[in-house]
mmCIF file of C-alpha atoms in Angstrom:
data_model
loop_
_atom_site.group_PDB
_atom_site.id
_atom_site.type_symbol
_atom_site.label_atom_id
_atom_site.label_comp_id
_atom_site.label_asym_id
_atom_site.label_seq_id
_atom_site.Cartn_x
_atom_site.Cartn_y
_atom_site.Cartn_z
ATOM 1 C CA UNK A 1258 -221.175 124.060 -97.439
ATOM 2 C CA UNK A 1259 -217.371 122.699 -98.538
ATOM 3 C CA UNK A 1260 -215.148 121.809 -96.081
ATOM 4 C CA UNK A 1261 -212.757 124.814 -94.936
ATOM 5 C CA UNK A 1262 -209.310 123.448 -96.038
ATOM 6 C CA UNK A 1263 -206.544 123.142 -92.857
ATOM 7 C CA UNK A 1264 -203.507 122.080 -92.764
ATOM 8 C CA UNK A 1265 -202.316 118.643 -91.291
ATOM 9 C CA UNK A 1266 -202.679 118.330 -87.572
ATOM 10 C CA UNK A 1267 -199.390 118.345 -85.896
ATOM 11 C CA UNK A 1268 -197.609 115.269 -84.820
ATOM 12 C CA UNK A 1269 -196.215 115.677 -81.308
ATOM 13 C CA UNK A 1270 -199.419 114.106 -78.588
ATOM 14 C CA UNK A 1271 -200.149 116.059 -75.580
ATOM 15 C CA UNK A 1272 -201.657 112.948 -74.343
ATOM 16 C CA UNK A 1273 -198.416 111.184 -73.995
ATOM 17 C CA UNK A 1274 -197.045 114.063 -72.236
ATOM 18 C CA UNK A 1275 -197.941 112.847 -69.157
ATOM 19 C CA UNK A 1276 -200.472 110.590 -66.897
ATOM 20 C CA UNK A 1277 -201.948 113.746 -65.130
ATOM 21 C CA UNK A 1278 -202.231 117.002 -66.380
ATOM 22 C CA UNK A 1279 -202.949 120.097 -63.679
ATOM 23 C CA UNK A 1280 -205.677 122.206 -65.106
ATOM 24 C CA UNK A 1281 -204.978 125.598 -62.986
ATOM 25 C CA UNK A 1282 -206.584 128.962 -62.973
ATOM 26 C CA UNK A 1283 -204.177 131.454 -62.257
ATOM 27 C CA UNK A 1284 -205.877 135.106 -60.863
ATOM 28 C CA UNK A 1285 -201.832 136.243 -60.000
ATOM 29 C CA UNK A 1286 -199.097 136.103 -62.335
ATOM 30 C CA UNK A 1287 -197.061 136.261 -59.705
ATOM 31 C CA UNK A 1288 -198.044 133.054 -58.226
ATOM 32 C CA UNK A 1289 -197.387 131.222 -61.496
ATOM 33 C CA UNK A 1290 -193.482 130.163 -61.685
ATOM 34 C CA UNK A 1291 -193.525 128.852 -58.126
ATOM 35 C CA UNK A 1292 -196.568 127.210 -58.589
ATOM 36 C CA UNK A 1293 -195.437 125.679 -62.057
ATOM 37 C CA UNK A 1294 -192.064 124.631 -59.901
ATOM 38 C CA UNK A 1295 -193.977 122.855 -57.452
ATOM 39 C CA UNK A 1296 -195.967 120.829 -60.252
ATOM 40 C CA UNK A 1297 -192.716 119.759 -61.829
ATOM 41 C CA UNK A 1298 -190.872 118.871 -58.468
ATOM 42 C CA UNK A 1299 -193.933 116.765 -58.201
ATOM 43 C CA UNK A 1300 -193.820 114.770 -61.288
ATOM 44 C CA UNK A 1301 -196.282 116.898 -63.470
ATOM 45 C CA UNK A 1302 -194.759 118.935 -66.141
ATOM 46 C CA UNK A 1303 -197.201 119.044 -68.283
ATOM 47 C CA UNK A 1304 -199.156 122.102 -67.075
ATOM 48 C CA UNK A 1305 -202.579 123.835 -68.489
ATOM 49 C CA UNK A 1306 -203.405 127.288 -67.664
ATOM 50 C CA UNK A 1307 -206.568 127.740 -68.577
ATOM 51 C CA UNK A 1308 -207.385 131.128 -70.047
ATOM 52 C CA UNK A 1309 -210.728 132.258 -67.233
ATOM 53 C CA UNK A 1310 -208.333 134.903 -65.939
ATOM 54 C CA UNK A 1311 -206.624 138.670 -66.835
ATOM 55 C CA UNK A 1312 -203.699 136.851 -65.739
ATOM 56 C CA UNK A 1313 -203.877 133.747 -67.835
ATOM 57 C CA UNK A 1314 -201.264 134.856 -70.552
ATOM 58 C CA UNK A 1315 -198.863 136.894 -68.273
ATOM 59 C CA UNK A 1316 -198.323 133.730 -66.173
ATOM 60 C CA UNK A 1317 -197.933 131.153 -69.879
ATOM 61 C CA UNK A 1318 -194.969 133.879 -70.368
ATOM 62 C CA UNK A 1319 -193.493 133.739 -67.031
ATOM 63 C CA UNK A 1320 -193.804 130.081 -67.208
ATOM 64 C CA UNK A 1321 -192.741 129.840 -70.525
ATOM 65 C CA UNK A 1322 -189.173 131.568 -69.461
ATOM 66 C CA UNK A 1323 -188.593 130.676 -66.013
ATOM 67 C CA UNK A 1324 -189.781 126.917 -65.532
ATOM 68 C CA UNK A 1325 -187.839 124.829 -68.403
ATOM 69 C CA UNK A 1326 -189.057 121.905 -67.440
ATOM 70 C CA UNK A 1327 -192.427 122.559 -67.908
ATOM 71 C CA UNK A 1328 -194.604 122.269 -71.142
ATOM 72 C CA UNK A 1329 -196.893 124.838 -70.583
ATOM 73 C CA UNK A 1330 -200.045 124.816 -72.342
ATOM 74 C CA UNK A 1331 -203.302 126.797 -72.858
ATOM 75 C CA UNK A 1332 -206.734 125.733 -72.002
ATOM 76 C CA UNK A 1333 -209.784 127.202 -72.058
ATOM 77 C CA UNK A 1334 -209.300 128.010 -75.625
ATOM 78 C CA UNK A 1335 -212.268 129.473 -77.412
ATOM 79 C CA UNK A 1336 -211.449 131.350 -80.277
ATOM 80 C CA UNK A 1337 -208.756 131.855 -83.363
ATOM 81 C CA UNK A 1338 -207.864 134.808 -81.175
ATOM 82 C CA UNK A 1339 -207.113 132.671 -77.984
ATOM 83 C CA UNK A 1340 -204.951 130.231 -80.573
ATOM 84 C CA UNK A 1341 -202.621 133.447 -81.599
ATOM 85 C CA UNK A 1342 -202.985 134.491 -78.232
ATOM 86 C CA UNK A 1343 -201.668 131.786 -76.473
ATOM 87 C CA UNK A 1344 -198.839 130.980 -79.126
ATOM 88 C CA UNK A 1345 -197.468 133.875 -78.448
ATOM 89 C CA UNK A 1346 -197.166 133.904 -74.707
ATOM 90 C CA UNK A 1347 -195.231 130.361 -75.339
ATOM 91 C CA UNK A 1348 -197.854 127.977 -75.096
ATOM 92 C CA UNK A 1349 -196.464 124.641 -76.318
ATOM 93 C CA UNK A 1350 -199.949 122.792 -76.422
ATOM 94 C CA UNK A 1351 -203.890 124.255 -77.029
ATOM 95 C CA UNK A 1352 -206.725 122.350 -75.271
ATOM 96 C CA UNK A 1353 -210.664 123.540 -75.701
ATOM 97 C CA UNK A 1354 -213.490 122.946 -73.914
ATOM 98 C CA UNK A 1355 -215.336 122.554 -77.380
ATOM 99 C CA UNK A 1356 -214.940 123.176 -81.533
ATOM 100 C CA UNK A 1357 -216.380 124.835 -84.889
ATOM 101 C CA UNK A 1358 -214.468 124.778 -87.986
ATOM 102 C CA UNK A 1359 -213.262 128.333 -87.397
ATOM 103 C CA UNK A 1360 -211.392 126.997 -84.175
ATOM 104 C CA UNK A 1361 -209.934 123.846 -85.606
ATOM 105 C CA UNK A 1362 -208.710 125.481 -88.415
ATOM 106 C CA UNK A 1363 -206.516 127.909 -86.210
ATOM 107 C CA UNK A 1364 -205.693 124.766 -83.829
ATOM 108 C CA UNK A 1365 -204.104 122.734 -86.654
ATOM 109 C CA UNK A 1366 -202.433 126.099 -87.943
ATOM 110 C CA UNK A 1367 -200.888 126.784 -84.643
ATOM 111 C CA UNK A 1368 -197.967 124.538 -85.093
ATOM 112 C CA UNK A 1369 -198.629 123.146 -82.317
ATOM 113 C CA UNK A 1370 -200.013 119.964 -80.801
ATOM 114 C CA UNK A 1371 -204.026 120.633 -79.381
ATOM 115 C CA UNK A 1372 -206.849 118.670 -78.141
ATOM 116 C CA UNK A 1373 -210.395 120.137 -79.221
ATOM 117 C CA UNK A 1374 -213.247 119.145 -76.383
ATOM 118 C CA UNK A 1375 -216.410 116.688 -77.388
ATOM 119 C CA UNK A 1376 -218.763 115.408 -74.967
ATOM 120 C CA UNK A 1377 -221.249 113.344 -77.766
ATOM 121 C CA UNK A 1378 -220.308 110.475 -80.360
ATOM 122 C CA UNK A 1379 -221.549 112.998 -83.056
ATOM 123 C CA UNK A 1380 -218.917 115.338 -81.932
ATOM 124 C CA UNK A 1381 -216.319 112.514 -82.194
ATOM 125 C CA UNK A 1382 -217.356 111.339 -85.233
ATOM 126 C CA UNK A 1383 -216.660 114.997 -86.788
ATOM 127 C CA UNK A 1384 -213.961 115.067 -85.414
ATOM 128 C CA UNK A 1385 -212.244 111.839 -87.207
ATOM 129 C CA UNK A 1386 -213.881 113.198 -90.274
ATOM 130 C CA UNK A 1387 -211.267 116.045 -90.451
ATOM 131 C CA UNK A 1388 -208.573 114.272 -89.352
ATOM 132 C CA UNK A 1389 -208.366 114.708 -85.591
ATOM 133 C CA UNK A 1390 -208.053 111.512 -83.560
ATOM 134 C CA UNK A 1391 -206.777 113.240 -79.780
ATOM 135 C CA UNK A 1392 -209.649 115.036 -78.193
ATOM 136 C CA UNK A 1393 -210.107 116.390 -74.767
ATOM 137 C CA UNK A 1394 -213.631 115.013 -73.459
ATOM 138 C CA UNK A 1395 -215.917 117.315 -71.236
ATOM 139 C CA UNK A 1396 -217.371 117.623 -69.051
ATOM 140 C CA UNK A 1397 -215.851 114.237 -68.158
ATOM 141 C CA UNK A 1398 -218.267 113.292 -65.417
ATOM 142 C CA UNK A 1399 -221.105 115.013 -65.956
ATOM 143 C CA UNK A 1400 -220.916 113.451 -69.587
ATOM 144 C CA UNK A 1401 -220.779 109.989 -68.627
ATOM 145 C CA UNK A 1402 -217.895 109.218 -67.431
ATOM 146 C CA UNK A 1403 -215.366 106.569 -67.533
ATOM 147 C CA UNK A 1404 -218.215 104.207 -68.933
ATOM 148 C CA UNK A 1405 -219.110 106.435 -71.697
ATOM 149 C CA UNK A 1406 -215.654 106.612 -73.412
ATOM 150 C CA UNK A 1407 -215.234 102.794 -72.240
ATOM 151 C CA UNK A 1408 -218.634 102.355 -74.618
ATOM 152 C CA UNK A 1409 -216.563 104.401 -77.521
ATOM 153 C CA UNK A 1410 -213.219 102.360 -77.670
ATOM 154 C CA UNK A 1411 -215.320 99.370 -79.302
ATOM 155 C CA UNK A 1412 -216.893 101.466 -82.459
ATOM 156 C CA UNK A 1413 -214.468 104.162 -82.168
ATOM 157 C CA UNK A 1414 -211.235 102.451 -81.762
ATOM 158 C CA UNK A 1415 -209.302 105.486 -83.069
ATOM 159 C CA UNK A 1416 -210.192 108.221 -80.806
ATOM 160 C CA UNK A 1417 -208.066 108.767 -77.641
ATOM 161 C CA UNK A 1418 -209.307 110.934 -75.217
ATOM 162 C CA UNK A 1419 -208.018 113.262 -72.004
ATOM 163 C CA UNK A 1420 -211.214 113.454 -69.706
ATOM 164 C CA UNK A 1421 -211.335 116.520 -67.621
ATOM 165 C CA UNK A 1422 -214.410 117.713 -65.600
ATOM 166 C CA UNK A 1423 -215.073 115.887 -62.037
ATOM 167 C CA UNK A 1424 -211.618 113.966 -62.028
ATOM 168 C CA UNK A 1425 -209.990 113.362 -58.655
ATOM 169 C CA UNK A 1426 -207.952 110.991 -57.485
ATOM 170 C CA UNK A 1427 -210.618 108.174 -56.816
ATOM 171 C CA UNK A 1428 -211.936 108.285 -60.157
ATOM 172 C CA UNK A 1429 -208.945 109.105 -61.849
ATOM 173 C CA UNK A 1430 -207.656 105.841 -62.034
ATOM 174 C CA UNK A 1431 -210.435 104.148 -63.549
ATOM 175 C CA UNK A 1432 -210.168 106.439 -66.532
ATOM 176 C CA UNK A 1433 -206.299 106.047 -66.607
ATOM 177 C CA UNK A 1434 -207.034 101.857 -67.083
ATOM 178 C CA UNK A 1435 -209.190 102.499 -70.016
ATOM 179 C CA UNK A 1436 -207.237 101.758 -73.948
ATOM 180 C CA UNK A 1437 -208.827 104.839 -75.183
ATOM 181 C CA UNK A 1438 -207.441 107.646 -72.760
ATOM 182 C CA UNK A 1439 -203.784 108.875 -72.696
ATOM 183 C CA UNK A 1440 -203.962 111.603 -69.309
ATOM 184 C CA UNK A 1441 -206.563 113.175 -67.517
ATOM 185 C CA UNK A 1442 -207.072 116.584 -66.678
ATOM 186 C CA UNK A 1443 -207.641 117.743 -63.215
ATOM 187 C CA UNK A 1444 -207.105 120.882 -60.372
ATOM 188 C CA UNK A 1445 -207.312 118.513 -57.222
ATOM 189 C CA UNK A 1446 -203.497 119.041 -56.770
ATOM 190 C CA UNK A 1447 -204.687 122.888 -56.623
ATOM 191 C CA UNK A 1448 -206.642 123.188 -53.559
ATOM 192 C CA UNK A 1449 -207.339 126.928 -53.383
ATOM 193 C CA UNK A 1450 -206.456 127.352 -49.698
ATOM 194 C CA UNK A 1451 -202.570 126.337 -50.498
ATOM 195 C CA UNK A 1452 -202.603 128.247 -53.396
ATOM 196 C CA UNK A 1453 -204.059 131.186 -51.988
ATOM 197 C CA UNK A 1454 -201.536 130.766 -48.825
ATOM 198 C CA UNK A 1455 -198.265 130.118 -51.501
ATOM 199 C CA UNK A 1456 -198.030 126.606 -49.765
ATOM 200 C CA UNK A 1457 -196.042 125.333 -52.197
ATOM 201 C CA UNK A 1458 -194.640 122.700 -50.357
ATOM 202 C CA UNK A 1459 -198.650 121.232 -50.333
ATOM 203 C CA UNK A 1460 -198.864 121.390 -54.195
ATOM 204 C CA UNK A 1461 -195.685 119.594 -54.707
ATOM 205 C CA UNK A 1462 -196.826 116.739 -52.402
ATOM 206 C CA UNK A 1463 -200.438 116.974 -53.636
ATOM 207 C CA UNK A 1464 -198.830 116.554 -57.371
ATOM 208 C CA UNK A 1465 -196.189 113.731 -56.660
ATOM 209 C CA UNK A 1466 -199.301 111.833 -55.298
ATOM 210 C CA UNK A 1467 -201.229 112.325 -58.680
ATOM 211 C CA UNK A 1468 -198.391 112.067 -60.866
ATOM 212 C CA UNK A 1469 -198.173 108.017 -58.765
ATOM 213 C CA UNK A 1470 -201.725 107.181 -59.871
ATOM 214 C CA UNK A 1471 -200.383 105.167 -62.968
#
């Protein structure tokens, strides 16, 4: 089968955006702008709602308008649907957990900058065959970890990678030190006690603390 023709993948990185980027599941819209505050008073602007929840695109709006200072992006992204989706609502960056053609396609379309998920060399491989050299990898941990993308900067010098799945802070730095990753993706700074009790304060200290890991 010919390859489905896309256009070029867009410039901007969303792994230079920064070190650390807060993977968060929102299940209230309403919590979203103060929580998105509290990231960015923390050092983390770079923010990925991931789209597991009804609330997912109401809070990408409210962030979108409200928190200027934050790039908000989708994650969680599954279909050409999601991509429109999450355009819409604002979403300045795309990240999936996974690919096909059909999603790429709408990914490099989107205008803006994505990272499709691999977990295997095959996957990456593919990948650099279409023309797509920043990928998120996951499940990070469960995957192989920091030793399995260490393995990949020697025959794959060209990929660069945000791991997400089983990062915290202890592991997160060893990731960080490696040539092939840019960020990593994680939710420690989003323990679900503060967030359920608004403790904002907690999530801004939690993310200054993360955004110091490099």
């Amino acid at each position: 089968m010919p390859e489905p023709s896309v256009p070029s993948e867009p410039a901007a990185s969303v792994l230079d955006l920064a070190p650390v980027v807060p993977v968060v599941v929102v299940e209230d819209a309403a919590d979203a702008v103060p929580l998105a505050r509290a990231l960015v008073a923390g050092g983390l602007p770079a923010i990925e709602v991931t789209l597991r929840t009804p609330a997912a695109l109401d809070a990408i709006r409210a962030i979108a308008a409200e928190v200027p200072d934050a790039v908000v992006g989708a994650g969680t992204v599954i279909s050409p649907a999601n991509v429109a989706d999450s355009v819409a609502a604002g979403a300045r960056f795309l990240v999936s957990p996974g690919w096909t053609d059909a999603l790429l396609v709408a990914m490099k379309g989107s205008g803006v900058p994505f990272l499709p998920g691999v977990s295997t060399t095959s996957e990456v491989v593919a990948l650099l065959e279409r023309g797509v050299s920043e990928m998120k990898f996951f499940p990070a941990e469960a995957a192989g970890g920091a030793a399995y993308l260490k393995s990949l900067a020697g025959p794959l010098p060209q990929a660069r990678f945000c791991p997400t799945g089983g990062i915290s802070p202890a592991n997160a730095p060893s990731y960080l030190a490696l040539k092939n990753v840019g960020c990593v993706g994680g939710s420690w700074m989003l323990p679900a006690d503060a967030v359920a009790a608004k403790d904002w304060a907690r999530v801004e200290s939690l993310a200054r603390e993360a955004s110091g890991l490099v």
